[in-house]
Amino acid sequence: MEALRPVRPTGTGVLVLAGSSGRVDTDRARLLAAHGAHALPLQWFGGPGQPPGPGEIPLETFTSALDHLAKEANFLSIVGVSFGAEAALVTASLDPRVRTVAAFAPSHVTWPGYDPDQRRWAAHWTWQGRPLPFVPIQRPPNPASIDGLSRYLPVYQASLEAASTTTLEQATIRVENIPEVLLVSGGDDQVWPSTDSARAIANRRAAHRLDTRHVHLPEGGHRTILPGERAPDGGHAMARGGNPKSDRVLGAMAWSQLTTALRLNERRH
C-alpha cells in the first residue's frame, strides 16, 4: 500500500475512494498528487482477501490506509464518490484524524449491499466487528429505466420514504464530527438523491454551527469529471444522469473548492 508521492508536497494526505465499480481511482489520485498531495487510491472490495462486493466492509480498511498516509502527511483527508463518499463520511465521523472530506454524489445515511451468495441485504460497513445500522431497500413496484438502463434513484427515494424515524436517525451519518466537509452533487443524478443528501448533510452540520461547502449543478449527473481527468468508465451498467459536458462543468466548478479544502497547490507540478 503506497501513496503517489508529490513533487512539491503540501503536507496533505488524501485517501481516494471510488464507488460501486470497485475500481482503483488512480486517475484522480494522480491529479491530486500533481497538486501536492500524498494520494492513496484504495481498492476496498473485490481484491485479494477482500469481500467480493460492497457489503460488510470493515471500516478498519480505511483507518488502516490512513495509518499509512499519516507516515507521509500531517493533514489527512478523504475524497470519495458515491459508495466511496458514503465510506469517506462514515470513516471521518469515527476517526478524528481526518480533517477534511470531499464527498462527490454523497449520501447522508448508510445503506446496505446485496450479498448474492447468501441472498440477503447486509450492512455496507462494520466497525469493531459490528454492522452499522442502515436504511433497508424498498423497491418501487415499477422501477424506471432510461434507454434500457436501470434508474436506481426511485429505489433510494422509496427506501427513504418508507423508513421509520428511528431507522433514519440510526442510519444517519454523524457528519458533525468532521471538521470540514465539501459536497459535490448534480441535480440530474439518476443513481441516488445526492443533492437531497448534500442538503441534509449541510443542514445537520449547520444545526451544530458548522459551515459546509456544497457545489451543485442542476444539469450534472452522478459522475463528476475534474479538470485533467478522463471520463470514468466501467462499473455496473446503469443510468447515471448528466452528460460528459455537464459533468466536466461541475468538475470545473468543484476544482477550486477542492484545492482549497485539501490545501493543494493551485498549479500542477
mmCIF file of C-alpha atoms in Angstrom:
data_model
loop_
_atom_site.group_PDB
_atom_site.id
_atom_site.type_symbol
_atom_site.label_atom_id
_atom_site.label_comp_id
_atom_site.label_asym_id
_atom_site.label_seq_id
_atom_site.Cartn_x
_atom_site.Cartn_y
_atom_site.Cartn_z
ATOM 1 C CA MET A 1 0.000 0.000 0.000
ATOM 2 C CA GLU A 2 1.799 3.092 -1.276
ATOM 3 C CA ALA A 3 0.617 6.622 -1.882
ATOM 4 C CA LEU A 4 1.500 8.532 -5.023
ATOM 5 C CA ARG A 5 4.188 10.984 -3.969
ATOM 6 C CA PRO A 6 4.025 14.660 -4.979
ATOM 7 C CA VAL A 7 6.977 16.614 -6.334
ATOM 8 C CA ARG A 8 6.143 19.571 -4.121
ATOM 9 C CA PRO A 9 4.267 18.209 -1.093
ATOM 10 C CA THR A 10 1.813 20.365 0.802
ATOM 11 C CA GLY A 11 1.562 18.107 3.839
ATOM 12 C CA THR A 12 -1.824 16.755 2.741
ATOM 13 C CA GLY A 13 -2.514 13.056 2.648
ATOM 14 C CA VAL A 14 -5.669 12.044 0.798
ATOM 15 C CA LEU A 15 -7.349 8.661 0.660
ATOM 16 C CA VAL A 16 -9.113 8.304 -2.718
ATOM 17 C CA LEU A 17 -12.172 6.035 -2.840
ATOM 18 C CA ALA A 18 -14.174 5.038 -5.893
ATOM 19 C CA GLY A 19 -17.742 3.765 -5.702
ATOM 20 C CA SER A 20 -19.628 0.605 -6.624
ATOM 21 C CA SER A 21 -17.442 -0.064 -9.674
ATOM 22 C CA GLY A 22 -14.758 -1.461 -7.379
ATOM 23 C CA ARG A 23 -12.052 0.219 -9.438
ATOM 24 C CA VAL A 24 -8.926 1.858 -8.072
ATOM 25 C CA ASP A 25 -9.229 5.564 -8.838
ATOM 26 C CA THR A 26 -5.618 6.135 -9.848
ATOM 27 C CA ASP A 27 -6.550 8.875 -12.325
ATOM 28 C CA ARG A 28 -7.966 11.105 -9.592
ATOM 29 C CA ALA A 29 -5.101 10.202 -7.254
ATOM 30 C CA ARG A 30 -2.537 11.231 -9.903
ATOM 31 C CA LEU A 31 -4.298 14.555 -10.341
ATOM 32 C CA LEU A 32 -4.252 15.264 -6.603
ATOM 33 C CA ALA A 33 -0.613 14.178 -6.309
ATOM 34 C CA ALA A 34 0.298 16.527 -9.165
ATOM 35 C CA HIS A 35 -1.006 19.346 -6.994
ATOM 36 C CA GLY A 36 0.884 18.416 -3.857
ATOM 37 C CA ALA A 37 -0.960 15.625 -2.047
ATOM 38 C CA HIS A 38 0.259 12.224 -0.983
ATOM 39 C CA ALA A 39 -2.652 10.441 -2.660
ATOM 40 C CA LEU A 40 -3.557 6.837 -1.912
ATOM 41 C CA PRO A 41 -6.098 5.246 -4.301
ATOM 42 C CA LEU A 42 -7.586 2.292 -2.480
ATOM 43 C CA GLN A 43 -9.360 -0.814 -3.707
ATOM 44 C CA TRP A 44 -11.742 -1.541 -0.874
ATOM 45 C CA PHE A 45 -13.584 -4.574 -2.219
ATOM 46 C CA GLY A 46 -13.149 -7.160 -4.942
ATOM 47 C CA GLY A 47 -9.417 -7.595 -4.372
ATOM 48 C CA PRO A 48 -7.450 -10.473 -2.821
ATOM 49 C CA GLY A 49 -8.738 -11.238 0.645
ATOM 50 C CA GLN A 50 -11.494 -8.637 0.348
ATOM 51 C CA PRO A 51 -15.283 -9.045 0.182
ATOM 52 C CA PRO A 52 -16.431 -9.555 -3.434
ATOM 53 C CA GLY A 53 -18.884 -6.658 -3.246
ATOM 54 C CA PRO A 54 -19.598 -3.534 -1.197
ATOM 55 C CA GLY A 55 -21.128 -5.309 1.784
ATOM 56 C CA GLU A 56 -19.919 -5.690 5.372
ATOM 57 C CA ILE A 57 -16.709 -3.783 4.633
ATOM 58 C CA PRO A 58 -14.696 -3.224 7.820
ATOM 59 C CA LEU A 59 -14.150 0.489 8.268
ATOM 60 C CA GLU A 60 -10.745 -0.537 9.579
ATOM 61 C CA THR A 61 -9.900 -0.970 5.875
ATOM 62 C CA PHE A 62 -9.919 2.808 5.622
ATOM 63 C CA THR A 63 -8.441 3.659 9.014
ATOM 64 C CA SER A 64 -5.520 1.327 8.246
ATOM 65 C CA ALA A 65 -4.957 3.171 4.981
ATOM 66 C CA LEU A 66 -4.981 6.429 6.933
ATOM 67 C CA ASP A 67 -2.281 4.942 9.182
ATOM 68 C CA HIS A 68 -0.049 4.673 6.094
ATOM 69 C CA LEU A 69 -0.843 8.207 4.963
ATOM 70 C CA ALA A 70 -0.124 9.562 8.437
ATOM 71 C CA LYS A 71 3.519 8.499 7.991
ATOM 72 C CA GLU A 72 3.806 10.833 4.987
ATOM 73 C CA ALA A 73 1.456 13.723 5.756
ATOM 74 C CA ASN A 74 0.068 15.678 8.679
ATOM 75 C CA PHE A 75 -3.230 16.850 7.130
ATOM 76 C CA LEU A 76 -5.379 13.781 6.482
ATOM 77 C CA SER A 77 -8.377 13.868 4.181
ATOM 78 C CA ILE A 78 -10.620 11.540 2.200
ATOM 79 C CA VAL A 79 -12.057 12.036 -1.284
ATOM 80 C CA GLY A 80 -14.836 9.636 -2.250
ATOM 81 C CA VAL A 81 -17.563 9.248 -4.844
ATOM 82 C CA SER A 82 -20.952 7.569 -4.381
ATOM 83 C CA PHE A 83 -20.476 4.492 -2.129
ATOM 84 C CA GLY A 84 -16.941 5.799 -1.656
ATOM 85 C CA ALA A 85 -18.354 9.132 -0.485
ATOM 86 C CA GLU A 86 -20.521 7.248 1.992
ATOM 87 C CA ALA A 87 -17.400 5.416 3.207
ATOM 88 C CA ALA A 88 -15.486 8.693 3.446
ATOM 89 C CA LEU A 89 -18.113 10.410 5.573
ATOM 90 C CA VAL A 90 -18.649 7.431 7.872
ATOM 91 C CA THR A 91 -14.918 6.885 8.386
ATOM 92 C CA ALA A 92 -14.244 10.555 9.068
ATOM 93 C CA SER A 93 -17.132 10.677 11.546
ATOM 94 C CA LEU A 94 -15.361 7.967 13.554
ATOM 95 C CA ASP A 95 -11.677 8.838 13.039
ATOM 96 C CA PRO A 96 -10.759 12.263 14.455
ATOM 97 C CA ARG A 97 -7.528 12.359 12.447
ATOM 98 C CA VAL A 98 -9.467 13.181 9.281
ATOM 99 C CA ARG A 99 -9.618 16.939 8.817
ATOM 100 C CA THR A 100 -11.469 17.191 5.510
ATOM 101 C CA VAL A 101 -13.841 15.069 3.429
ATOM 102 C CA ALA A 102 -14.712 15.819 -0.191
ATOM 103 C CA ALA A 103 -17.817 13.777 -0.973
ATOM 104 C CA PHE A 104 -18.889 13.547 -4.614
ATOM 105 C CA ALA A 105 -22.512 12.353 -5.054
ATOM 106 C CA PRO A 106 -22.819 11.830 -1.277
ATOM 107 C CA SER A 107 -25.316 10.059 0.953
ATOM 108 C CA HIS A 108 -26.377 11.362 4.354
ATOM 109 C CA VAL A 109 -27.310 7.854 5.548
ATOM 110 C CA THR A 110 -25.728 4.425 5.394
ATOM 111 C CA TRP A 111 -27.111 1.792 3.024
ATOM 112 C CA PRO A 112 -26.910 -1.982 2.611
ATOM 113 C CA GLY A 113 -25.266 -4.024 -0.111
ATOM 114 C CA TYR A 114 -26.740 -7.191 -1.581
ATOM 115 C CA ASP A 115 -24.943 -10.463 -0.854
ATOM 116 C CA PRO A 116 -25.792 -12.771 -3.794
ATOM 117 C CA ASP A 117 -24.206 -15.825 -2.139
ATOM 118 C CA GLN A 118 -26.417 -15.619 0.946
ATOM 119 C CA ARG A 119 -29.274 -13.875 -0.892
ATOM 120 C CA ARG A 120 -29.641 -11.132 1.653
ATOM 121 C CA TRP A 121 -29.056 -7.457 2.189
ATOM 122 C CA ALA A 122 -26.147 -6.729 4.510
ATOM 123 C CA ALA A 123 -24.778 -3.540 6.030
ATOM 124 C CA HIS A 124 -22.294 -1.695 3.855
ATOM 125 C CA TRP A 125 -19.977 -1.211 6.814
ATOM 126 C CA THR A 126 -18.830 -2.810 10.027
ATOM 127 C CA TRP A 127 -16.928 -1.128 12.843
ATOM 128 C CA GLN A 128 -15.071 -3.075 15.508
ATOM 129 C CA GLY A 129 -16.779 -6.219 14.265
ATOM 130 C CA ARG A 130 -20.329 -4.892 14.374
ATOM 131 C CA PRO A 131 -22.501 -3.943 11.380
ATOM 132 C CA LEU A 132 -23.615 -0.325 11.202
ATOM 133 C CA PRO A 133 -27.357 0.419 11.031
ATOM 134 C CA PHE A 134 -28.704 1.110 7.538
ATOM 135 C CA VAL A 135 -31.824 2.140 5.663
ATOM 136 C CA PRO A 136 -33.449 -1.019 4.234
ATOM 137 C CA ILE A 137 -34.009 -1.147 0.494
ATOM 138 C CA GLN A 138 -37.620 -0.895 -0.683
ATOM 139 C CA ARG A 139 -38.126 -1.437 -4.389
ATOM 140 C CA PRO A 140 -40.968 0.523 -6.027
ATOM 141 C CA PRO A 141 -43.486 -1.599 -7.962
ATOM 142 C CA ASN A 142 -42.445 -0.175 -11.328
ATOM 143 C CA PRO A 143 -38.736 0.729 -11.297
ATOM 144 C CA ALA A 144 -37.889 3.174 -14.064
ATOM 145 C CA SER A 145 -35.252 2.952 -16.763
ATOM 146 C CA ILE A 146 -33.653 5.330 -19.239
ATOM 147 C CA ASP A 147 -32.656 3.990 -22.660
ATOM 148 C CA GLY A 148 -32.845 0.477 -21.245
ATOM 149 C CA LEU A 149 -30.553 1.265 -18.309
ATOM 150 C CA SER A 150 -31.779 0.820 -14.735
ATOM 151 C CA ARG A 151 -32.530 4.048 -12.899
ATOM 152 C CA TYR A 152 -31.910 3.446 -9.202
ATOM 153 C CA LEU A 153 -32.945 6.889 -7.973
ATOM 154 C CA PRO A 154 -36.593 5.836 -7.346
ATOM 155 C CA VAL A 155 -35.381 2.844 -5.310
ATOM 156 C CA TYR A 156 -33.411 5.005 -2.901
ATOM 157 C CA GLN A 157 -36.158 7.621 -2.737
ATOM 158 C CA ALA A 158 -38.768 4.956 -1.941
ATOM 159 C CA SER A 159 -36.494 3.460 0.706
ATOM 160 C CA LEU A 160 -36.045 6.803 2.463
ATOM 161 C CA GLU A 161 -39.778 7.476 2.363
ATOM 162 C CA ALA A 162 -40.580 4.028 3.814
ATOM 163 C CA ALA A 163 -38.010 4.178 6.619
ATOM 164 C CA SER A 164 -39.167 4.960 10.134
ATOM 165 C CA THR A 165 -37.909 7.980 12.024
ATOM 166 C CA THR A 166 -35.898 5.680 14.303
ATOM 167 C CA THR A 167 -34.316 3.864 11.360
ATOM 168 C CA LEU A 168 -33.357 7.125 9.692
ATOM 169 C CA GLU A 169 -31.845 8.511 12.883
ATOM 170 C CA GLN A 170 -29.797 5.371 13.479
ATOM 171 C CA ALA A 171 -28.558 5.288 9.880
ATOM 172 C CA THR A 172 -27.746 8.996 9.644
ATOM 173 C CA ILE A 173 -24.016 9.688 9.418
ATOM 174 C CA ARG A 174 -22.701 11.847 12.257
ATOM 175 C CA VAL A 175 -21.211 14.455 9.936
ATOM 176 C CA GLU A 176 -20.995 16.961 12.783
ATOM 177 C CA ASN A 177 -17.898 15.044 13.901
ATOM 178 C CA ILE A 178 -15.987 16.083 10.769
ATOM 179 C CA PRO A 179 -14.142 19.424 10.898
ATOM 180 C CA GLU A 180 -14.538 20.315 7.208
ATOM 181 C CA VAL A 181 -16.822 18.914 4.502
ATOM 182 C CA LEU A 182 -17.038 19.668 0.779
ATOM 183 C CA LEU A 183 -20.036 18.238 -1.098
ATOM 184 C CA VAL A 184 -20.427 17.972 -4.868
ATOM 185 C CA SER A 185 -23.749 16.978 -6.426
ATOM 186 C CA GLY A 186 -25.539 17.022 -9.762
ATOM 187 C CA GLY A 187 -29.247 17.727 -9.940
ATOM 188 C CA ASP A 188 -29.667 15.125 -12.692
ATOM 189 C CA ASP A 189 -28.122 12.306 -10.638
ATOM 190 C CA GLN A 190 -30.177 9.228 -11.570
ATOM 191 C CA VAL A 191 -28.387 6.812 -9.212
ATOM 192 C CA TRP A 192 -29.488 8.195 -5.855
ATOM 193 C CA PRO A 193 -30.680 11.513 -4.367
ATOM 194 C CA SER A 194 -27.244 13.001 -3.824
ATOM 195 C CA THR A 195 -28.435 16.611 -3.898
ATOM 196 C CA ASP A 196 -31.081 15.968 -1.240
ATOM 197 C CA SER A 197 -28.437 14.140 0.793
ATOM 198 C CA ALA A 198 -25.984 17.016 0.407
ATOM 199 C CA ARG A 199 -28.593 19.438 1.710
ATOM 200 C CA ALA A 200 -29.403 17.116 4.623
ATOM 201 C CA ILE A 201 -25.694 16.937 5.490
ATOM 202 C CA ALA A 202 -25.320 20.711 5.314
ATOM 203 C CA ASN A 203 -28.432 21.223 7.443
ATOM 204 C CA ARG A 204 -27.253 18.768 10.101
ATOM 205 C CA ARG A 205 -23.875 20.465 10.280
ATOM 206 C CA ALA A 206 -25.492 23.911 10.388
ATOM 207 C CA ALA A 207 -27.506 22.774 13.413
ATOM 208 C CA HIS A 208 -24.113 22.198 15.066
ATOM 209 C CA ARG A 209 -22.859 25.600 13.859
ATOM 210 C CA LEU A 210 -20.569 24.115 11.237
ATOM 211 C CA ASP A 211 -20.162 25.503 7.732
ATOM 212 C CA THR A 212 -20.311 23.225 4.703
ATOM 213 C CA ARG A 213 -19.320 23.889 1.097
ATOM 214 C CA HIS A 214 -21.786 22.493 -1.447
ATOM 215 C CA VAL A 215 -21.003 22.717 -5.160
ATOM 216 C CA HIS A 216 -24.097 21.947 -7.225
ATOM 217 C CA LEU A 217 -25.064 21.983 -10.890
ATOM 218 C CA PRO A 218 -28.678 21.183 -11.858
ATOM 219 C CA GLU A 219 -27.569 19.545 -15.116
ATOM 220 C CA GLY A 220 -24.814 17.449 -13.519
ATOM 221 C CA GLY A 221 -25.054 13.692 -13.125
ATOM 222 C CA HIS A 222 -23.675 11.104 -10.735
ATOM 223 C CA ARG A 223 -20.100 11.243 -12.008
ATOM 224 C CA THR A 224 -18.137 14.475 -11.784
ATOM 225 C CA ILE A 225 -15.123 14.912 -14.069
ATOM 226 C CA LEU A 226 -12.397 17.141 -12.632
ATOM 227 C CA PRO A 227 -10.118 19.232 -14.869
ATOM 228 C CA GLY A 228 -7.389 16.981 -16.243
ATOM 229 C CA GLU A 229 -9.329 13.764 -15.613
ATOM 230 C CA ARG A 230 -10.555 11.313 -18.199
ATOM 231 C CA ALA A 231 -14.232 10.437 -18.159
ATOM 232 C CA PRO A 232 -14.527 7.366 -15.902
ATOM 233 C CA ASP A 233 -15.611 4.126 -17.482
ATOM 234 C CA GLY A 234 -16.523 0.685 -16.200
ATOM 235 C CA GLY A 235 -18.811 -0.152 -13.347
ATOM 236 C CA HIS A 236 -22.328 -1.509 -13.471
ATOM 237 C CA ALA A 237 -24.482 -0.559 -16.442
ATOM 238 C CA MET A 238 -26.962 1.974 -15.055
ATOM 239 C CA ALA A 239 -28.448 5.372 -15.783
ATOM 240 C CA ARG A 240 -26.239 7.969 -14.109
ATOM 241 C CA GLY A 241 -27.695 11.187 -15.480
ATOM 242 C CA GLY A 242 -25.850 14.219 -16.717
ATOM 243 C CA ASN A 243 -23.565 14.072 -19.748
ATOM 244 C CA PRO A 244 -19.826 14.488 -20.346
ATOM 245 C CA LYS A 245 -20.173 18.245 -20.899
ATOM 246 C CA SER A 246 -22.222 18.995 -17.774
ATOM 247 C CA ASP A 247 -20.144 16.604 -15.661
ATOM 248 C CA ARG A 248 -16.986 18.463 -16.736
ATOM 249 C CA VAL A 249 -18.616 21.813 -15.947
ATOM 250 C CA LEU A 250 -19.465 20.533 -12.464
ATOM 251 C CA GLY A 251 -15.871 19.331 -12.100
ATOM 252 C CA ALA A 252 -14.518 22.735 -13.052
ATOM 253 C CA MET A 253 -16.847 24.354 -10.511
ATOM 254 C CA ALA A 254 -15.686 21.954 -7.809
ATOM 255 C CA TRP A 255 -11.965 22.163 -8.510
ATOM 256 C CA SER A 256 -11.187 25.495 -6.841
ATOM 257 C CA GLN A 257 -13.159 24.440 -3.770
ATOM 258 C CA LEU A 258 -11.347 21.091 -3.718
ATOM 259 C CA THR A 259 -7.878 22.622 -3.885
ATOM 260 C CA THR A 260 -8.819 24.924 -1.009
ATOM 261 C CA ALA A 261 -10.334 22.151 1.113
ATOM 262 C CA LEU A 262 -7.359 19.819 0.577
ATOM 263 C CA ARG A 263 -4.727 22.570 0.949
ATOM 264 C CA LEU A 264 -3.309 21.818 -2.502
ATOM 265 C CA ASN A 265 -1.026 23.759 -4.827
ATOM 266 C CA GLU A 266 -3.097 25.541 -7.445
ATOM 267 C CA ARG A 267 -0.572 24.769 -10.179
ATOM 268 C CA ARG A 268 0.344 21.287 -11.308
ATOM 269 C CA HIS A 269 3.878 20.036 -10.585
#
